[in-house]
Amino acid sequence: MNEIFKRHPENPILTPEKWKYPCNAVFNPGVIEFEGYVYLLCRVETFDGYSHFTLVKSKNGVNNWEIPEKPTLVPDERYDEEKWGIEDPRIVYLKEIEKYAITYVSFSPGGPLISLILTDDFIKFERKGPLVPPEDKDGSLFPRKIKDKFALIHRPIIRGEGHIWISYSPDLIHWGNHKILLPVRAGMWDCHRIGLGCPPIETDEGWLIIYHGIRYTASIPIYRVGLALLDKESPEKVISRTKRWVFAPEKEYERIGNAMNVVFPTGYIIKDKEIFIYYGCTDKCISLAFASISDILTILLKEKE
């Protein structure tokens, strides 16, 4: 199972040392292909502890990154929910409105919540504000409407429980029909909290979900990666979910950093039937792994049996 994803030999592909201005960490990027480039909207933590976003791009998505000398998006003082920083973006292209949707964590004084930014050129950004109240993280929209509704995957914390939920909206403003989609599983590797990794990926077999699961050990939590498959037209129906993790922190850059033992996928691109996963490591740097979509689906369909 843990051989499905292969690490790129140049990992980590982006580190604070490669940045054009001083920072403590570069991690958990939103990812999209745009105008012949792979764009990474990186979470960048500075030495005051706050995070902002910097957009970098590369032709091959591996090296020769064009890194600007200043941030792309910083917390906006007009938006109180961004007072303590902005974190962990996910990006999808919404076909119905012909815009790119960036869901991200706004760290408000009342706790983290999921906010939305829209753009059509990655130059001008339109903040739409919070989608759901705190405490909530790990949010992404589906890239198309489901039964004439926008759909959101997110991870609220309710009574201390950290399950993955799904919600629906007619207008990206009013959200309802909230349901637990993937619960934590007692005693297993994802027993304490789970959260969405990459945005939902539409395949012939259903929506592919790549998620992270957390288990607290006697010393520190361990972040690992699992897979699930959702029905294409009723995504609250779970077709399959892997019992074992498929990717775990093994390399030194995945085990030692600002946090320990963390692999945290947040974005992907698809090339020649392979999926390239961009993931944060130890809240410090960004790495890349890849796998065959066919192999992933084969495993998920076997789990269904």
Short mmCIF file of C-alpha atoms in Angstrom, two decimals:
data_model
loop_
_atom_site.label_atom_id
_atom_site.label_comp_id
_atom_site.label_asym_id
_atom_site.label_seq_id
_atom_site.Cartn_x
_atom_site.Cartn_y
_atom_site.Cartn_z
CA MET A 1 0.00 0.00 0.00
CA ASN A 2 2.69 2.52 0.94
CA GLU A 3 4.47 1.89 -2.38
CA ILE A 4 1.66 3.43 -4.47
CA PHE A 5 3.21 6.89 -4.30
CA LYS A 6 6.79 7.46 -5.42
CA ARG A 7 8.74 10.40 -4.09
CA HIS A 8 10.45 12.72 -6.51
CA PRO A 9 14.25 12.40 -6.27
CA GLU A 10 14.66 16.19 -5.97
CA ASN A 11 12.55 16.39 -2.79
CA PRO A 12 12.04 18.72 -1.09
CA ILE A 13 11.38 20.84 -4.18
CA LEU A 14 10.78 24.12 -2.30
CA THR A 15 12.34 25.23 0.97
CA PRO A 16 12.72 28.52 2.90
CA GLU A 17 16.34 28.71 1.74
CA LYS A 18 15.14 29.11 -1.87
CA TRP A 19 12.87 32.06 -1.03
CA LYS A 20 13.56 35.64 -2.14
CA TYR A 21 12.78 37.10 1.29
CA PRO A 22 13.32 35.84 4.85
CA CYS A 23 10.84 33.25 6.06
CA ASN A 24 10.65 30.35 8.48
CA ALA A 25 8.64 27.89 6.38
CA VAL A 26 7.16 27.27 2.91
CA PHE A 27 4.50 24.55 2.87
CA ASN A 28 0.93 23.32 2.15
CA PRO A 29 0.41 24.86 -1.32
CA GLY A 30 -2.70 25.21 -3.42
CA VAL A 31 -1.96 23.88 -6.91
CA ILE A 32 -3.31 24.55 -10.40
CA GLU A 33 -2.15 24.49 -14.02
CA PHE A 34 -2.54 27.90 -15.67
CA GLU A 35 -1.29 29.30 -18.98
CA GLY A 36 1.34 26.62 -19.48
CA TYR A 37 2.71 26.75 -15.94
CA VAL A 38 2.23 24.82 -12.74
CA TYR A 39 1.19 27.40 -10.13
CA LEU A 40 1.78 26.80 -6.44
CA LEU A 41 0.10 29.21 -4.04
CA CYS A 42 2.38 28.52 -1.10
CA ARG A 43 1.71 29.10 2.55
CA VAL A 44 4.67 31.08 3.83
CA GLU A 45 5.29 31.57 7.55
CA THR A 46 7.45 34.51 8.56
CA PHE A 47 9.39 34.92 11.79
CA ASP A 48 6.51 36.63 13.58
CA GLY A 49 4.56 33.37 13.33
CA TYR A 50 1.92 34.64 10.89
CA SER A 51 1.33 33.11 7.47
CA HIS A 52 0.59 34.60 4.04
CA PHE A 53 0.50 33.31 0.44
CA THR A 54 3.12 33.59 -2.28
CA LEU A 55 2.44 32.41 -5.84
CA VAL A 56 5.32 30.62 -7.58
CA LYS A 57 5.34 28.98 -10.99
CA SER A 58 7.34 26.47 -13.00
CA LYS A 59 7.06 25.02 -16.51
CA ASN A 60 7.65 21.44 -15.36
CA GLY A 61 6.29 21.67 -11.82
CA VAL A 62 9.53 20.36 -10.32
CA ASN A 63 12.31 22.94 -10.55
CA ASN A 64 13.24 26.32 -12.03
CA TRP A 65 10.56 27.96 -9.95
CA GLU A 66 9.90 31.64 -10.51
CA ILE A 67 9.70 33.05 -6.98
CA PRO A 68 8.68 36.70 -6.49
CA GLU A 69 10.44 39.07 -4.11
CA LYS A 70 7.30 39.84 -2.12
CA PRO A 71 4.10 38.02 -1.04
CA THR A 72 1.10 37.65 -3.33
CA LEU A 73 -1.62 37.74 -0.66
CA VAL A 74 -1.20 38.94 2.91
CA PRO A 75 -3.79 39.11 5.69
CA ASP A 76 -6.14 42.02 4.96
CA GLU A 77 -6.84 44.24 7.97
CA ARG A 78 -10.33 44.94 6.60
CA TYR A 79 -11.18 41.27 7.19
CA ASP A 80 -11.14 40.52 10.90
CA GLU A 81 -11.12 36.76 10.26
CA GLU A 82 -7.61 37.12 8.77
CA LYS A 83 -6.19 38.82 11.85
CA TRP A 84 -3.88 35.93 12.75
CA GLY A 85 -2.91 34.94 9.23
CA ILE A 86 -4.07 32.99 6.18
CA GLU A 87 -3.18 29.34 5.68
CA ASP A 88 -3.46 26.14 3.63
CA PRO A 89 -5.12 27.11 0.31
CA ARG A 90 -6.83 24.68 -2.06
CA ILE A 91 -7.62 25.71 -5.64
CA VAL A 92 -10.24 24.47 -8.12
CA TYR A 93 -11.62 25.89 -11.34
CA LEU A 94 -15.38 26.37 -11.02
CA LYS A 95 -16.85 25.73 -14.46
CA GLU A 96 -20.20 27.35 -13.72
CA ILE A 97 -18.78 30.77 -12.87
CA GLU A 98 -15.59 30.50 -14.97
CA LYS A 99 -13.35 31.48 -12.10
CA TYR A 100 -10.70 29.86 -9.94
CA ALA A 101 -11.86 29.33 -6.38
CA ILE A 102 -9.30 29.47 -3.59
CA THR A 103 -10.58 28.11 -0.29
CA TYR A 104 -8.24 28.80 2.60
CA VAL A 105 -8.04 28.97 6.37
CA SER A 106 -8.49 32.42 7.88
CA PHE A 107 -7.13 32.36 11.40
CA SER A 108 -9.52 34.61 13.29
CA PRO A 109 -9.38 35.51 17.00
CA GLY A 110 -12.38 33.20 17.40
CA GLY A 111 -10.57 30.30 15.78
CA PRO A 112 -9.78 29.07 12.26
CA LEU A 113 -12.46 29.11 9.59
CA ILE A 114 -12.73 28.57 5.83
CA SER A 115 -12.85 31.59 3.54
CA LEU A 116 -13.09 32.01 -0.22
CA ILE A 117 -11.21 34.06 -2.82
CA LEU A 118 -12.11 34.14 -6.52
CA THR A 119 -9.81 35.03 -9.41
CA ASP A 120 -9.64 34.57 -13.16
CA ASP A 121 -6.02 35.61 -13.71
CA PHE A 122 -4.10 35.14 -10.42
CA ILE A 123 -3.35 38.85 -10.50
CA LYS A 124 -6.61 40.31 -9.19
CA PHE A 125 -8.17 38.54 -6.22
CA GLU A 126 -11.73 38.98 -4.94
CA ARG A 127 -12.29 38.05 -1.31
CA LYS A 128 -15.75 36.60 -0.69
CA GLY A 129 -15.31 36.14 3.07
CA PRO A 130 -16.00 33.20 5.37
CA LEU A 131 -18.08 30.25 4.20
CA VAL A 132 -18.57 28.51 7.54
CA PRO A 133 -17.95 29.50 11.18
CA PRO A 134 -14.97 28.43 13.32
CA GLU A 135 -13.52 26.01 14.22
CA ASP A 136 -13.08 24.65 10.70
CA LYS A 137 -10.17 23.73 8.40
CA ASP A 138 -9.19 21.62 5.40
CA GLY A 139 -11.80 22.98 3.02
CA SER A 140 -12.18 22.66 -0.73
CA LEU A 141 -14.99 23.12 -3.20
CA PHE A 142 -15.80 20.46 -5.77
CA PRO A 143 -14.82 21.67 -9.27
CA ARG A 144 -18.42 21.49 -10.52
CA LYS A 145 -21.94 21.64 -9.16
CA ILE A 146 -23.61 18.50 -7.85
CA LYS A 147 -27.35 18.39 -8.57
CA ASP A 148 -27.31 22.15 -9.18
CA LYS A 149 -25.55 22.89 -5.87
CA PHE A 150 -22.00 23.87 -5.03
CA ALA A 151 -20.42 21.31 -2.69
CA LEU A 152 -17.81 21.86 0.01
CA ILE A 153 -15.67 19.35 1.88
CA HIS A 154 -14.41 20.63 5.23
CA ARG A 155 -13.34 19.57 8.72
CA PRO A 156 -15.19 21.30 11.55
CA ILE A 157 -14.34 20.49 15.15
CA ILE A 158 -17.52 19.65 17.06
CA ARG A 159 -17.38 18.37 20.65
CA GLY A 160 -13.67 17.87 20.07
CA GLU A 161 -14.34 15.47 17.17
CA GLY A 162 -12.51 15.97 13.85
CA HIS A 163 -14.44 14.22 11.06
CA ILE A 164 -14.61 15.19 7.36
CA TRP A 165 -17.97 16.76 6.46
CA ILE A 166 -19.75 17.71 3.22
CA SER A 167 -22.09 20.70 2.78
CA TYR A 168 -24.04 22.22 -0.11
CA SER A 169 -24.90 25.74 -1.27
CA PRO A 170 -26.98 27.32 -4.06
CA ASP A 171 -24.85 30.48 -4.18
CA LEU A 172 -21.49 30.01 -2.37
CA ILE A 173 -22.92 32.07 0.51
CA HIS A 174 -25.62 30.04 2.27
CA TRP A 175 -24.53 26.55 3.29
CA GLY A 176 -26.62 23.67 4.55
CA ASN A 177 -27.43 19.96 4.35
CA HIS A 178 -24.33 19.32 6.45
CA LYS A 179 -23.34 15.66 6.80
CA ILE A 180 -20.41 13.70 8.16
CA LEU A 181 -18.71 12.22 5.11
CA LEU A 182 -15.70 10.35 6.51
CA PRO A 183 -15.51 9.78 10.27
CA VAL A 184 -12.41 9.06 12.30
CA ARG A 185 -11.99 5.34 13.01
CA ALA A 186 -11.41 4.21 16.57
CA GLY A 187 -8.10 2.50 17.20
CA MET A 188 -6.83 2.93 13.64
CA TRP A 189 -4.15 5.14 12.11
CA ASP A 190 -6.74 7.89 11.50
CA CYS A 191 -8.44 7.63 14.88
CA HIS A 192 -8.05 11.15 16.27
CA ARG A 193 -8.60 13.64 13.45
CA ILE A 194 -8.82 13.51 9.68
CA GLY A 195 -8.96 16.24 7.05
CA LEU A 196 -9.12 16.69 3.30
CA GLY A 197 -5.81 16.75 1.45
CA CYS A 198 -6.14 17.64 -2.23
CA PRO A 199 -9.37 18.97 -3.78
CA PRO A 200 -11.78 16.25 -4.97
CA ILE A 201 -10.63 14.58 -8.20
CA GLU A 202 -13.28 13.42 -10.68
CA THR A 203 -12.60 9.99 -12.23
CA ASP A 204 -14.70 7.51 -14.21
CA GLU A 205 -15.26 5.53 -11.01
CA GLY A 206 -16.20 8.46 -8.78
CA TRP A 207 -14.66 11.32 -6.82
CA LEU A 208 -11.19 10.44 -5.56
CA ILE A 209 -10.45 11.83 -2.12
CA ILE A 210 -6.90 12.02 -0.79
CA TYR A 211 -6.96 12.82 2.92
CA HIS A 212 -4.69 13.01 5.94
CA GLY A 213 -5.28 11.13 9.14
CA ILE A 214 -3.84 11.85 12.57
CA ARG A 215 -3.04 9.48 15.37
CA TYR A 216 -1.61 10.75 18.65
CA THR A 217 1.16 8.60 20.06
CA ALA A 218 2.70 8.80 23.52
CA SER A 219 4.95 11.62 22.32
CA ILE A 220 3.68 13.32 19.11
CA PRO A 221 0.95 13.03 16.49
CA ILE A 222 1.69 11.27 13.19
CA TYR A 223 0.14 12.53 9.95
CA ARG A 224 -0.39 9.87 7.27
CA VAL A 225 -2.38 9.72 4.01
CA GLY A 226 -5.41 7.65 3.04
CA LEU A 227 -7.81 7.38 0.09
CA ALA A 228 -11.57 7.30 -0.42
CA LEU A 229 -13.92 7.11 -3.39
CA LEU A 230 -17.27 8.94 -3.50
CA ASP A 231 -20.26 8.53 -5.79
CA LYS A 232 -20.11 10.99 -8.72
CA GLU A 233 -23.65 12.38 -8.39
CA SER A 234 -24.23 11.71 -4.68
CA PRO A 235 -20.81 12.33 -3.11
CA GLU A 236 -22.15 11.90 0.42
CA LYS A 237 -22.25 8.20 -0.53
CA VAL A 238 -18.83 6.61 0.16
CA ILE A 239 -18.03 3.81 -2.28
CA SER A 240 -14.71 2.80 -0.77
CA ARG A 241 -12.07 3.83 1.77
CA THR A 242 -8.64 2.34 2.35
CA LYS A 243 -8.20 0.60 5.67
CA ARG A 244 -4.45 1.19 5.72
CA TRP A 245 -2.55 4.35 5.02
CA VAL A 246 -0.98 4.68 1.57
CA PHE A 247 1.71 7.26 2.36
CA ALA A 248 3.52 8.07 5.59
CA PRO A 249 6.46 10.16 6.83
CA GLU A 250 9.64 8.18 6.21
CA LYS A 251 12.30 10.53 4.87
CA GLU A 252 14.15 12.91 7.18
CA TYR A 253 12.50 15.97 5.57
CA GLU A 254 9.09 14.37 6.36
CA ARG A 255 10.00 13.54 9.95
CA ILE A 256 11.97 16.47 11.35
CA GLY A 257 11.06 20.16 11.02
CA ASN A 258 8.80 22.71 12.69
CA ALA A 259 6.51 19.78 13.37
CA MET A 260 7.44 16.10 13.45
CA ASN A 261 6.19 13.23 11.28
CA VAL A 262 3.93 15.20 8.94
CA VAL A 263 3.01 14.60 5.29
CA PHE A 264 0.19 16.95 4.31
CA PRO A 265 -1.09 16.83 0.69
CA THR A 266 -2.93 19.93 -0.53
CA GLY A 267 -2.82 19.97 -4.33
CA TYR A 268 -2.28 17.98 -7.50
CA ILE A 269 -1.87 18.02 -11.26
CA ILE A 270 -2.45 15.15 -13.70
CA LYS A 271 0.05 14.23 -16.43
CA ASP A 272 -0.19 11.21 -18.72
CA LYS A 273 -2.58 9.32 -16.41
CA GLU A 274 -0.33 9.95 -13.41
CA ILE A 275 -1.25 12.15 -10.51
CA PHE A 276 1.42 14.46 -9.09
CA ILE A 277 0.75 15.26 -5.43
CA TYR A 278 2.27 18.35 -3.81
CA TYR A 279 2.52 18.01 -0.07
CA GLY A 280 3.82 19.91 2.91
CA CYS A 281 6.46 18.26 5.08
CA THR A 282 6.77 18.92 8.82
CA ASP A 283 5.30 22.44 8.43
CA LYS A 284 8.60 23.42 6.82
CA CYS A 285 8.95 22.62 3.10
CA ILE A 286 7.16 21.30 -0.01
CA SER A 287 7.70 17.93 -1.68
CA LEU A 288 6.28 16.00 -4.63
CA ALA A 289 5.08 12.42 -5.06
CA PHE A 290 3.39 10.71 -7.99
CA ALA A 291 1.27 7.63 -8.68
CA SER A 292 -0.80 5.95 -11.36
CA ILE A 293 -4.47 6.90 -11.16
CA SER A 294 -5.30 3.40 -12.41
CA ASP A 295 -3.35 1.82 -9.52
CA ILE A 296 -5.11 4.05 -7.01
CA LEU A 297 -8.56 3.17 -8.33
CA THR A 298 -7.72 -0.53 -8.47
CA ILE A 299 -6.85 -0.48 -4.78
CA LEU A 300 -9.99 1.45 -3.86
CA LEU A 301 -12.24 -0.89 -5.84
CA LYS A 302 -10.63 -3.90 -4.19
CA GLU A 303 -11.32 -2.32 -0.78
CA LYS A 304 -14.96 -2.05 -1.84
CA GLU A 305 -15.10 -5.82 -2.10
#
